[in-house]
Coordinates of C-alpha atoms in Angstrom, one line a residue:
X1 CA 12.0 -6.1 48.7
X2 CA 14.6 -5.6 46.1
X3 CA 13.5 -4.6 42.7
X4 CA 15.1 -6.5 39.8
X5 CA 15.7 -5.2 36.4
X6 CA 14.5 -6.7 33.1
X7 CA 17.4 -9.0 32.0
X8 CA 17.7 -8.4 28.2
X9 CA 15.7 -5.1 28.2
X10 CA 15.8 -1.4 28.6
X11 CA 12.9 0.9 29.0
X12 CA 13.5 2.1 25.5
X13 CA 12.9 -1.2 24.1
X14 CA 9.8 -1.9 26.3
X15 CA 8.4 1.5 25.1
X16 CA 9.1 0.4 21.4
X17 CA 7.3 -2.9 21.9
X18 CA 4.3 -1.3 23.6
X19 CA 3.9 1.7 21.2
X20 CA 5.2 0.4 17.9
X21 CA 4.7 -3.3 17.6
X22 CA 1.1 -3.2 18.3
X23 CA -1.0 -0.8 16.3
X24 CA -4.3 -1.6 18.0
X25 CA -4.1 -1.6 21.9
X26 CA -7.2 -3.8 22.1
X27 CA -5.2 -6.8 21.1
X28 CA -3.7 -6.9 24.6
X29 CA -6.6 -9.1 25.8
X30 CA -6.1 -11.5 22.8
X31 CA -2.4 -11.9 23.9
X32 CA -3.2 -12.5 27.6
X33 CA -5.9 -15.1 26.6
X34 CA -3.5 -16.8 24.3
X35 CA -0.9 -17.1 27.0
X36 CA -3.5 -18.6 29.3
X37 CA -4.5 -21.1 26.6
X38 CA -0.9 -22.1 26.3
X39 CA -0.6 -22.8 30.0
X40 CA -3.7 -25.0 29.9
X41 CA -2.3 -26.9 26.9
X42 CA 0.9 -27.7 28.9
X43 CA -1.1 -29.0 31.8
X44 CA -3.5 -30.9 29.5
X45 CA -0.4 -32.5 27.9
X46 CA 1.1 -33.4 31.2
X47 CA -2.2 -35.1 32.3
X48 CA -1.8 -37.5 29.5
X49 CA 1.0 -39.3 31.3
X50 CA 0.4 -38.0 34.9
X51 CA -2.7 -39.2 36.6
X52 CA -2.1 -37.0 39.6
X53 CA -3.0 -33.9 37.7
X54 CA -6.6 -34.5 38.9
X55 CA -8.4 -32.3 36.5
X56 CA -10.3 -33.4 33.4
X57 CA -10.3 -31.6 30.1
X58 CA -13.8 -30.3 30.5
X59 CA -12.7 -28.6 33.7
X60 CA -10.1 -26.4 32.1
X61 CA -11.1 -22.8 31.7
X62 CA -10.0 -19.1 31.3
X63 CA -11.9 -16.7 33.5
X64 CA -12.1 -12.9 33.0
X65 CA -13.0 -10.6 36.1
X66 CA -13.6 -6.9 35.7
X67 CA -13.6 -4.8 38.9
X68 CA -14.7 -1.2 38.1
X69 CA -14.1 0.0 41.6
X70 CA -10.4 -0.9 41.7
X71 CA -10.0 -0.5 37.9
X72 CA -8.6 -4.0 37.6
X73 CA -9.1 -6.5 34.8
X74 CA -8.0 -10.1 35.7
X75 CA -7.4 -13.1 33.4
X76 CA -7.1 -16.3 35.2
X77 CA -6.4 -19.9 34.1
X78 CA -6.0 -23.3 35.7
X79 CA -3.0 -24.3 33.6
X80 CA 0.5 -25.4 34.4
X81 CA 1.4 -22.3 36.3
X82 CA 4.9 -20.7 36.9
X83 CA 7.6 -21.2 39.4
X84 CA 9.8 -18.4 40.5
X85 CA 12.4 -19.4 38.0
X86 CA 9.8 -19.4 35.3
X87 CA 8.7 -15.9 36.2
X88 CA 12.4 -14.6 36.0
X89 CA 13.0 -16.5 32.8
X90 CA 9.7 -15.7 31.0
X91 CA 8.5 -12.5 32.5
X92 CA 11.8 -10.9 33.3
X93 CA 13.3 -11.4 29.8
X94 CA 11.4 -9.8 27.0
X95 CA 11.2 -12.0 23.8
X96 CA 11.8 -15.2 25.9
X97 CA 8.9 -17.6 25.7
X98 CA 8.3 -20.7 27.6
X99 CA 5.7 -21.8 24.9
X100 CA 8.5 -21.8 22.3
X101 CA 10.8 -24.0 24.5
X102 CA 7.8 -26.4 25.3
X103 CA 7.0 -26.8 21.7
X104 CA 10.6 -27.4 20.7
X105 CA 10.9 -30.1 23.6
X106 CA 7.8 -31.8 22.5
X107 CA 8.1 -31.6 18.7
X108 CA 9.8 -35.1 18.5
X109 CA 7.0 -36.7 20.5
X110 CA 3.8 -35.1 19.3
X111 CA 2.6 -32.1 17.2
X112 CA 1.8 -29.6 20.1
X113 CA -0.3 -26.7 19.1
X114 CA 1.1 -23.8 21.0
X115 CA 0.0 -20.3 20.1
X116 CA 2.5 -17.9 21.9
X117 CA 6.0 -18.5 20.7
X118 CA 7.8 -15.3 21.1
X119 CA 7.0 -14.1 24.7
X120 CA 6.3 -10.4 23.9
X121 CA 2.5 -10.7 23.9
X122 CA 2.3 -10.4 27.8
X123 CA 4.0 -7.0 27.5
X124 CA 1.2 -5.6 25.3
X125 CA -0.9 -5.3 28.4
X126 CA 1.2 -2.2 29.4
X127 CA -0.5 -0.4 26.6
X128 CA -3.6 -0.2 28.8
X129 CA -2.3 -1.0 32.3
X130 CA -0.2 1.2 34.6
X131 CA 0.8 -1.9 36.5
X132 CA 0.6 -5.7 36.2
X133 CA 0.5 -8.3 39.0
X134 CA 1.0 -12.0 38.2
X135 CA 0.2 -14.6 40.9
X136 CA 1.0 -18.1 39.8
X137 CA 1.5 -21.6 41.3
X138 CA 3.2 -24.3 39.2
X139 CA 1.8 -27.7 39.0
X140 CA 3.8 -30.0 41.2
X141 CA 5.1 -27.4 43.5
X142 CA 4.0 -26.1 47.0
X143 CA 4.9 -22.5 46.7
X144 CA 3.1 -19.7 44.8
X145 CA 4.7 -16.6 43.6
X146 CA 3.7 -12.9 42.9
X147 CA 5.4 -10.9 40.1
X148 CA 4.7 -7.1 40.0
X149 CA 5.9 -4.5 37.5
X150 CA 4.8 -1.1 36.3
X151 CA 6.8 -1.7 33.1
X152 CA 9.3 1.1 33.9
X153 CA 11.9 0.3 36.5
X154 CA 11.8 -3.5 36.6
X155 CA 9.8 -6.0 38.7
X156 CA 9.6 -7.6 42.0
X157 CA 9.0 -11.3 42.9
X158 CA 7.9 -12.5 46.3
X159 CA 6.3 -15.6 47.7
X160 CA 2.5 -15.7 48.2
X161 CA -0.3 -18.1 48.5
X162 CA -2.6 -19.8 45.9
X163 CA -4.7 -22.8 46.4
X164 CA -4.4 -24.6 43.0
X165 CA -2.0 -24.6 40.1
X166 CA -2.7 -21.8 37.6
X167 CA -2.0 -18.2 36.9
X168 CA -3.9 -14.8 37.6
X169 CA -2.9 -11.8 35.5
X170 CA -4.2 -8.7 37.2
X171 CA -4.0 -5.5 35.2
X172 CA -4.5 -2.2 36.8
X173 CA -5.8 0.0 34.0
X174 CA -4.4 3.5 33.3
X175 CA -6.5 6.6 34.3
X176 CA -8.8 7.8 31.5
X177 CA -7.8 10.9 29.6
X178 CA -9.7 13.0 27.0
X179 CA -8.3 11.0 24.1
X180 CA -8.0 7.5 25.8
X181 CA -10.9 5.8 27.7
X182 CA -9.1 2.8 29.2
X183 CA -12.1 2.1 31.5
X184 CA -14.0 0.7 28.4
X185 CA -12.0 -2.4 28.9
X186 CA -13.9 -3.1 32.1
X187 CA -17.3 -3.0 30.4
X188 CA -19.0 -6.3 29.8
X189 CA -20.0 -5.4 26.2
X190 CA -16.4 -4.4 25.2
X191 CA -14.9 -7.5 26.7
X192 CA -17.4 -9.8 25.2
X193 CA -16.9 -8.0 21.7
X194 CA -13.0 -8.4 22.0
X195 CA -13.2 -12.0 22.9
X196 CA -15.5 -12.9 20.0
X197 CA -13.4 -10.9 17.7
X198 CA -10.0 -12.2 18.6
X199 CA -10.3 -15.3 20.7
X200 CA -13.7 -17.0 19.8
X201 CA -12.0 -20.1 18.7
X202 CA -9.7 -20.6 21.7
X203 CA -10.3 -24.3 22.5
X204 CA -11.0 -23.7 26.2
X205 CA -14.1 -21.9 27.5
X206 CA -13.5 -18.2 28.3
X207 CA -15.8 -17.2 31.1
X208 CA -16.9 -14.0 32.6
X209 CA -19.2 -13.1 35.4
X210 CA -22.0 -11.0 33.8
X211 CA -25.0 -9.2 35.2
X212 CA -28.5 -10.7 34.6
X213 CA -32.0 -9.6 35.6
X214 CA -35.0 -11.4 36.7
X215 CA -38.3 -10.9 38.3
X216 CA -38.0 -11.1 42.1
X217 CA -40.0 -13.7 43.8
X218 CA -43.4 -12.4 45.1
X219 CA -42.8 -9.1 43.4
X220 CA -43.3 -7.3 40.0
X221 CA -39.8 -5.7 40.4
X222 CA -36.7 -6.9 38.7
X223 CA -33.5 -7.9 40.6
X224 CA -30.0 -8.1 39.3
X225 CA -27.8 -11.1 39.8
X226 CA -24.3 -12.4 38.5
X227 CA -23.8 -15.4 36.4
X228 CA -20.7 -17.0 34.6
X229 CA -21.2 -16.8 30.9
X230 CA -19.1 -18.5 28.2
X231 CA -18.0 -15.9 25.7
X232 CA -16.4 -18.0 23.0
X233 CA -17.7 -20.7 20.7
X234 CA -14.5 -22.7 20.9
X235 CA -14.8 -24.9 17.8
X236 CA -14.2 -23.0 14.6
X237 CA -16.7 -24.2 11.8
X238 CA -13.7 -24.4 9.3
X239 CA -12.0 -27.1 11.6
X240 CA -14.9 -29.5 11.2
X241 CA -15.2 -31.9 8.2
X242 CA -17.5 -30.7 5.4
X243 CA -19.9 -33.6 5.8
X244 CA -20.5 -32.5 9.4
X245 CA -21.5 -28.9 8.5
X246 CA -24.9 -28.2 7.2
X247 CA -25.7 -25.5 4.5
X248 CA -27.6 -23.6 7.1
X249 CA -24.6 -23.4 9.4
X250 CA -22.4 -22.2 6.7
X251 CA -24.9 -19.5 5.8
X252 CA -25.5 -18.5 9.4
X253 CA -21.7 -18.3 10.0
X254 CA -21.4 -16.1 6.9
X255 CA -24.1 -13.6 7.9
X256 CA -22.9 -13.3 11.5
X257 CA -19.2 -13.1 10.6
X258 CA -19.4 -10.8 7.6
X259 CA -22.6 -8.8 8.3
X260 CA -24.3 -9.6 5.0
X261 CA -28.0 -10.3 5.0
X262 CA -27.8 -11.9 1.6
X263 CA -27.2 -15.6 1.0
X264 CA -23.6 -16.3 -0.4
X265 CA -23.6 -17.7 -4.0
X266 CA -20.7 -20.1 -3.2
X267 CA -19.1 -21.6 -0.1
X268 CA -15.5 -22.7 -0.4
X269 CA -14.4 -25.0 2.4
X270 CA -10.9 -26.5 1.9
X271 CA -7.8 -27.6 3.5
X272 CA -4.2 -28.1 2.4
X273 CA -1.5 -30.4 3.8
X274 CA 2.1 -30.3 2.9
X275 CA 5.0 -27.9 3.3
X276 CA 2.4 -25.5 4.7
X277 CA -0.9 -26.7 6.2
X278 CA -3.9 -24.5 6.4
X279 CA -7.7 -24.6 6.4
X280 CA -9.8 -22.1 4.7
X281 CA -13.5 -21.1 4.7
X282 CA -14.4 -18.7 2.0
X283 CA -17.5 -17.2 0.4
X284 CA -18.5 -15.7 -2.8
X285 CA -21.1 -13.0 -2.1
X286 CA -24.2 -12.5 -4.2
X287 CA -24.1 -8.7 -4.1
X288 CA -21.3 -6.3 -4.2
X289 CA -21.0 -4.0 -1.1
X290 CA -21.9 -0.4 -1.8
X291 CA -18.3 0.7 -1.6
X292 CA -16.7 -2.3 -3.5
X293 CA -15.4 -0.2 -6.3
X294 CA -13.9 2.5 -4.2
X295 CA -10.6 3.0 -2.4
X296 CA -12.3 2.7 1.0
X297 CA -13.2 -1.0 0.5
X298 CA -11.1 -3.2 2.7
X299 CA -10.4 -6.6 1.1
X300 CA -8.5 -9.5 2.3
X301 CA -9.2 -12.7 4.4
X302 CA -9.2 -12.9 8.1
X303 CA -5.9 -14.7 9.2
X304 CA -5.9 -17.0 12.2
X305 CA -3.1 -19.0 13.8
X306 CA -4.5 -22.0 15.7
X307 CA -7.9 -20.3 16.2
X308 CA -6.5 -16.9 17.3
X309 CA -7.1 -14.1 14.9
X310 CA -3.9 -12.4 13.7
X311 CA -5.2 -10.0 11.2
X312 CA -8.7 -8.7 10.3
X313 CA -7.9 -8.1 6.5
X314 CA -4.8 -9.9 5.2
X315 CA -4.6 -8.5 1.7
X316 CA -1.5 -10.6 1.0
X317 CA -3.7 -13.8 1.1
X318 CA -6.1 -12.6 -1.6
X319 CA -5.2 -11.3 -5.1
X320 CA -6.8 -8.1 -6.2
X321 CA -8.8 -9.7 -8.9
X322 CA -10.5 -11.9 -6.3
X323 CA -11.0 -9.2 -3.8
X324 CA -14.7 -9.8 -3.6
X325 CA -14.1 -13.2 -1.7
X326 CA -14.8 -13.0 2.0
X327 CA -13.4 -15.7 4.4
X328 CA -11.0 -17.0 6.9
X329 CA -7.6 -18.8 6.7
X330 CA -6.2 -20.7 9.6
X331 CA -2.7 -22.0 9.7
X332 CA -0.3 -23.2 12.5
X333 CA 2.6 -23.0 10.1
X334 CA 2.9 -19.3 9.7
X335 CA 6.1 -17.5 11.0
X336 CA 5.1 -14.7 13.4
X337 CA 7.7 -12.0 13.8
X338 CA 7.9 -10.4 17.2
X339 CA 4.1 -10.6 17.8
X340 CA 0.9 -12.0 16.4
X341 CA 0.1 -8.7 14.9
X342 CA 3.2 -8.5 12.8
X343 CA 3.4 -11.1 10.0
X344 CA 6.4 -11.6 7.9
X345 CA 5.6 -11.7 4.1
X346 CA 7.4 -15.0 3.8
X347 CA 7.4 -18.3 1.8
X348 CA 4.5 -19.8 3.9
X349 CA 2.2 -16.9 3.2
X350 CA 3.0 -16.9 -0.5
X351 CA 2.3 -20.6 -0.8
X352 CA -1.1 -20.3 1.0
X353 CA -2.0 -17.3 -1.2
X354 CA -1.1 -19.2 -4.4
X355 CA -3.2 -22.2 -3.2
X356 CA -6.2 -20.0 -2.4
X357 CA -6.0 -18.2 -5.8
X358 CA -6.1 -21.6 -7.6
X359 CA -9.0 -22.8 -5.4
X360 CA -11.1 -19.7 -6.0
X361 CA -10.5 -19.9 -9.7
X362 CA -11.4 -23.6 -9.8
X363 CA -14.7 -22.9 -7.9
X364 CA -15.7 -20.0 -10.2
X365 CA -14.9 -22.1 -13.2
X366 CA -17.0 -24.9 -11.8
X367 CA -19.9 -22.6 -11.3
X368 CA -19.5 -21.2 -14.9
X369 CA -19.7 -24.6 -16.4
X370 CA -22.3 -26.3 -14.2
X371 CA -24.5 -23.4 -12.8
X372 CA -24.6 -20.8 -15.5
X373 CA -27.5 -18.9 -13.9
X374 CA -25.7 -18.5 -10.6
X375 CA -22.5 -17.6 -12.3
X376 CA -24.2 -14.9 -14.3
X377 CA -25.7 -13.5 -11.2
X378 CA -22.1 -13.5 -9.7
X379 CA -20.8 -11.9 -12.9
X380 CA -23.4 -9.1 -12.8
X381 CA -22.0 -8.1 -9.3
X382 CA -18.2 -8.8 -9.8
X383 CA -17.4 -9.3 -13.4
X384 CA -15.9 -5.9 -13.8
X385 CA -13.5 -6.8 -11.1
X386 CA -12.4 -9.7 -13.1
X387 CA -11.8 -7.5 -16.1
X388 CA -9.7 -5.1 -14.0
X389 CA -7.8 -8.1 -12.8
X390 CA -7.1 -9.2 -16.4
X391 CA -5.6 -5.8 -17.4
X392 CA -4.0 -4.8 -14.1
X393 CA -0.1 -4.9 -13.7
X394 CA 0.4 -5.3 -17.5
X395 CA -1.6 -8.5 -17.6
X396 CA 0.3 -10.3 -14.9
X397 CA -2.8 -12.1 -13.6
X398 CA -4.5 -12.6 -17.0
X399 CA -4.2 -16.3 -16.9
X400 CA -6.2 -16.4 -13.6
X401 CA -9.1 -14.4 -15.1
X402 CA -9.4 -14.8 -18.9
X403 CA -11.4 -18.2 -18.7
X404 CA -13.9 -16.4 -16.3
X405 CA -14.8 -13.4 -18.6
X406 CA -18.1 -13.1 -20.2
X407 CA -19.2 -10.7 -23.1
X408 CA -22.4 -10.2 -24.9
X409 CA -22.6 -12.1 -28.2
X410 CA -24.4 -10.3 -31.0
X411 CA -25.1 -13.6 -32.8
X412 CA -26.1 -15.7 -29.9
X413 CA -27.9 -12.9 -28.1
X414 CA -26.4 -13.8 -24.7
X415 CA -23.3 -13.7 -22.6
X416 CA -20.6 -16.1 -23.7
X417 CA -17.1 -16.8 -22.5
X418 CA -14.2 -16.4 -24.8
X419 CA -13.9 -20.2 -25.0
X420 CA -17.6 -20.5 -26.1
X421 CA -17.1 -17.8 -28.6
X422 CA -14.2 -19.5 -30.3
X423 CA -15.8 -22.9 -30.3
X424 CA -18.9 -21.5 -32.1
X425 CA -17.0 -19.5 -34.7
X426 CA -18.3 -20.0 -38.2
X427 CA -16.2 -21.9 -40.8
X428 CA -13.5 -19.6 -42.2
X429 CA -13.6 -17.1 -39.4
X430 CA -10.1 -16.5 -38.1
X431 CA -10.5 -13.6 -35.8
X432 CA -12.4 -12.7 -32.5
X433 CA -14.4 -9.6 -33.6
X434 CA -15.5 -7.0 -31.1
X435 CA -16.8 -3.4 -31.1
X436 CA -16.7 -1.1 -28.2
X437 CA -19.4 1.4 -27.3
X438 CA -21.8 2.4 -24.6
X439 CA -24.9 0.5 -25.7
X440 CA -25.2 -2.9 -27.1
X441 CA -28.4 -2.2 -29.0
X442 CA -26.7 0.7 -30.9
X443 CA -23.5 -1.4 -31.4
X444 CA -25.6 -4.1 -33.0
X445 CA -26.5 -1.6 -35.7
X446 CA -23.1 -0.6 -36.7
X447 CA -22.3 -1.1 -40.4
X448 CA -19.3 -3.3 -39.5
X449 CA -21.4 -5.6 -37.4
X450 CA -24.0 -5.9 -40.3
X451 CA -21.2 -6.8 -42.7
X452 CA -19.8 -9.5 -40.3
X453 CA -23.2 -10.9 -39.6
X454 CA -23.9 -11.4 -43.3
X455 CA -20.8 -13.6 -43.4
X456 CA -22.1 -15.6 -40.4
X457 CA -19.5 -14.2 -38.0
X458 CA -20.2 -13.3 -34.5
X459 CA -19.3 -10.0 -32.8
X460 CA -18.7 -9.4 -29.1
X461 CA -20.3 -6.1 -27.9
X462 CA -18.0 -4.3 -25.5
X463 CA -20.0 -1.9 -23.3
X464 CA -17.7 -1.2 -20.3
X465 CA -14.8 1.1 -20.2
X466 CA -12.3 -1.6 -19.3
X467 CA -13.5 -4.0 -22.0
X468 CA -11.3 -2.5 -24.8
X469 CA -8.1 -3.0 -22.8
X470 CA -8.6 -6.8 -22.6
X471 CA -7.7 -7.7 -26.1
X472 CA -4.7 -5.5 -25.9
X473 CA -3.7 -7.5 -22.8
X474 CA -4.5 -11.0 -24.0
X475 CA -3.4 -10.4 -27.6
X476 CA -5.0 -13.7 -28.5
X477 CA -7.1 -16.4 -27.1
X478 CA -7.0 -20.1 -28.2
X479 CA -4.6 -19.0 -31.0
X480 CA -7.2 -16.5 -32.4
X481 CA -6.3 -12.9 -32.6
X482 CA -8.6 -10.0 -31.6
X483 CA -10.0 -7.5 -34.1
X484 CA -11.7 -4.3 -33.3
X485 CA -14.3 -4.2 -36.1
X486 CA -14.9 -0.6 -35.7
X487 CA -11.3 0.4 -36.5
X488 CA -9.4 -2.5 -38.0
X489 CA -9.4 -4.3 -41.3
X490 CA -12.1 -7.0 -40.9
X491 CA -10.1 -9.2 -43.4
X492 CA -13.2 -10.2 -45.4
X493 CA -12.0 -9.2 -48.9
X494 CA -10.2 -11.6 -51.2
X495 CA -7.1 -10.5 -53.1
X496 CA -9.2 -9.9 -56.2
X497 CA -11.7 -7.8 -54.2
X498 CA -8.8 -5.7 -52.7
X499 CA -7.5 -5.1 -56.2
X500 CA -10.9 -4.0 -57.4
X501 CA -11.2 -1.6 -54.4
X502 CA -7.8 -0.1 -55.0
X503 CA -8.8 0.6 -58.6
X504 CA -12.2 2.2 -57.6
X505 CA -10.4 4.3 -55.0
X506 CA -7.9 5.6 -57.7
X507 CA -10.8 6.3 -60.0
X508 CA -12.6 8.3 -57.4
X509 CA -9.5 10.1 -56.0
X510 CA -10.9 13.5 -57.2
X511 CA -14.2 12.8 -55.4
X512 CA -12.4 11.9 -52.2
X513 CA -10.2 15.0 -52.3
X514 CA -13.3 17.2 -52.8
X515 CA -15.0 15.6 -49.6
X516 CA -11.8 16.0 -47.6
X517 CA -11.5 19.7 -48.6
X518 CA -15.2 20.2 -47.8
X519 CA -14.9 18.9 -44.3
X520 CA -11.5 20.5 -43.5
X521 CA -10.1 19.7 -40.1
X522 CA -13.2 17.8 -39.1
X523 CA -11.6 14.6 -40.6
X524 CA -8.1 13.4 -40.9
X525 CA -8.8 11.3 -44.0
X526 CA -11.7 10.2 -46.3
X527 CA -11.6 6.9 -48.0
X528 CA -13.8 4.2 -49.5
X529 CA -14.8 1.1 -47.6
X530 CA -16.3 -2.3 -48.5
X531 CA -17.4 -3.1 -44.9
X532 CA -20.4 -0.8 -44.6
X533 CA -23.1 -3.2 -45.7
X534 CA -26.3 -1.2 -46.4
X535 CA -25.0 1.9 -44.8
X536 CA -23.6 4.8 -46.7
X537 CA -21.0 6.1 -44.3
X538 CA -19.0 5.4 -40.9
X539 CA -16.6 7.2 -38.8
X540 CA -13.6 5.2 -37.6
X541 CA -10.5 6.2 -35.5
X542 CA -7.0 6.3 -36.8
X543 CA -4.8 3.2 -36.0
X544 CA -3.7 2.6 -32.5
X545 CA -6.6 4.3 -30.5
X546 CA -10.4 4.3 -30.3
X547 CA -13.1 6.7 -29.7
X548 CA -14.0 4.8 -26.6
X549 CA -10.6 5.4 -25.2
X550 CA -10.8 9.1 -26.1
X551 CA -14.2 9.3 -24.2
X552 CA -12.7 7.4 -21.2
X553 CA -9.6 9.6 -20.9
X554 CA -11.7 12.8 -21.0
X555 CA -13.9 11.5 -18.2
X556 CA -11.1 9.9 -16.1
X557 CA -8.3 12.3 -16.6
X558 CA -9.4 15.5 -18.4
X559 CA -5.9 17.1 -18.1
X560 CA -4.4 14.4 -20.3
X561 CA -7.4 14.0 -22.6
X562 CA -6.7 13.8 -26.4
X563 CA -8.6 13.6 -29.6
X564 CA -8.4 10.6 -31.8
X565 CA -8.1 11.3 -35.5
X566 CA -11.3 10.8 -37.4
X567 CA -11.4 8.8 -40.6
X568 CA -14.7 9.1 -42.8
X569 CA -15.4 5.9 -44.7
X570 CA -17.7 6.1 -47.6
X571 CA -19.7 3.2 -49.3
X572 CA -19.2 3.9 -53.1
X573 CA -22.1 1.7 -53.9
X574 CA -24.7 3.5 -51.8
X575 CA -27.1 5.9 -53.5
X576 CA -26.5 8.7 -51.0
X577 CA -22.7 8.7 -51.8
X578 CA -23.5 8.4 -55.6
X579 CA -25.9 11.4 -55.3
X580 CA -23.1 13.5 -53.5
X581 CA -20.7 12.4 -56.3
X582 CA -23.2 13.6 -58.9
X583 CA -23.8 16.9 -57.2
X584 CA -20.0 17.6 -57.1
X585 CA -20.2 18.5 -60.8
X586 CA -23.8 19.7 -61.0
X587 CA -24.0 21.7 -57.8
X588 CA -20.7 21.8 -55.7
X589 CA -22.3 23.9 -52.8
X590 CA -25.0 21.3 -52.3
X591 CA -22.4 18.5 -52.6
X592 CA -20.5 20.3 -49.7
X593 CA -23.6 20.2 -47.7
X594 CA -24.1 16.5 -48.5
X595 CA -20.6 15.8 -47.3
X596 CA -21.2 17.7 -44.0
X597 CA -24.5 15.8 -43.6
X598 CA -22.9 12.4 -44.0
X599 CA -20.1 13.4 -41.7
X600 CA -22.5 14.3 -39.0
X601 CA -24.5 11.1 -39.5
X602 CA -21.1 9.1 -39.2
X603 CA -20.4 10.9 -35.9
X604 CA -23.9 10.1 -34.5
X605 CA -23.5 6.5 -35.4
X606 CA -20.1 6.4 -33.7
X607 CA -21.8 7.9 -30.6
X608 CA -19.5 11.0 -30.9
X609 CA -21.0 14.4 -30.0
X610 CA -21.6 17.0 -32.7
X611 CA -19.6 20.1 -32.3
X612 CA -22.5 22.4 -33.4
X613 CA -25.9 20.6 -33.1
X614 CA -27.7 23.9 -34.2
X615 CA -25.6 24.1 -37.5
X616 CA -26.5 20.5 -38.1
X617 CA -30.3 21.2 -37.7
X618 CA -30.1 24.2 -40.1
X619 CA -28.2 22.0 -42.6
X620 CA -31.0 19.4 -42.6
X621 CA -33.6 22.1 -42.9
X622 CA -31.7 23.7 -45.8
X623 CA -31.4 20.5 -47.7
X624 CA -35.1 19.9 -47.2
X625 CA -36.2 23.0 -48.9

């Protein structure tokens, strides 16, 4: 028998396809099953107009047979089959697909759902097989044909016998090595797992003969017998109408598919029609996985094309700020390049991703407005991710996140959105005030917060590292600018009050110079303040930075850490400051101790560490004598 060469191929290209196009060899079974599904589709379509087909839709099936003794794995279908010419055209020419031609021919008549459009999936079997035999008989023909190839020197075709139309793909697996255990693809467990992972939603039953055990008659012993088992569920839950799916079914699917024992907070079942059509079933988890905020966490949605899984985690479908969402997207409109495993980042994918982002935001906003308790449960788990999403990429996604953010309100004593904060602003308030720190209870006692509260103004208490970057990213919200109450001018003074403060500062210039010289390099500046309420002193950072940023940099990147300039603000009306001013003329040494004491107190209030706690203790004891 004369061996024929691959028409449009060389061994180098075949090696490239086998070793480079597919990164996970286990997908060979997905490709072979998808081809079988295509073949059945074609015969099912033919049966619509040809009553001689003689097979009903519920008789179509794909059968997998594993033979451990001969190391063969066979995938059989009762579809349209192939003639000798079909074999030469479709199996002898890599990247030539009968499915694509069939779809193109039928497009004008009906929307035919054909999975395999590029004809290279069949050759993925050579990743695990040393040789492949294809036995096929085409519907309407008398002869059957056998195609054999080892993937190296070409192929042979000869006439054979086969009772009914259909195709058998017989793969002889490679020998096991220390690194590669090809025989695992003959094990029932592995085959079942691969079908459920990649081909669970093929519309035809995928059957396999499996081993069962039962008690033998008239005996206590068990006997083993074989039975055909359907491995796939066939009907994707996302393809069903919402009204036909119960809440229990949604939850069961989520737990089984994504291995989460917790009930999801939100189920998002949607579909879109238009230039790109797709269906999506997504879930908002109630708890963050243990590795969610690590680089090891794999995010993205499972991507299907006509029920066949293309990608386990398609990151391009899910924006980083919504990386917590789990789910599935299924579209027949995606352009698949070379194989189902390589997906072009094209216009269709971008359109789907944009629609998904809008849908997720809409659902979260609906939860925020209509189920606050559940939203706050979600926010406790994933609120930080929304904050990261706001500031990431120089605020490129801030519009998707800003309305979903929550912060603790000092005035209201609860979490509020920025919109709720602005709508509840007191008359005359023009800024969104916030203070950053580590603990909201301590932040609530800051002098600036006290001063704002007396005016009836609310203050947002920022307690996470990322919080302080949000005002810098947003700049304003609902036309209200942000103000860091711990470092910026609160804007509470009238012009007359400002003038009085300037005059008082000028009159106390000598005193301020004395305090500055007493503290030396501990502070960059000493000045008076009218924002301290009942407090004598506070420490504020110089313009442009904050103490929280200083702490964050020291923790996150010690090599590039920096110290923010300290500004000591004094309340000229407080008796402690007045006592220090009096001591300056009566007992300068004691006045210096007072200055040091107030500086340490300001540092403690700002949650800054004391350079020498022992010296501070000695200072307090000395002043108590």
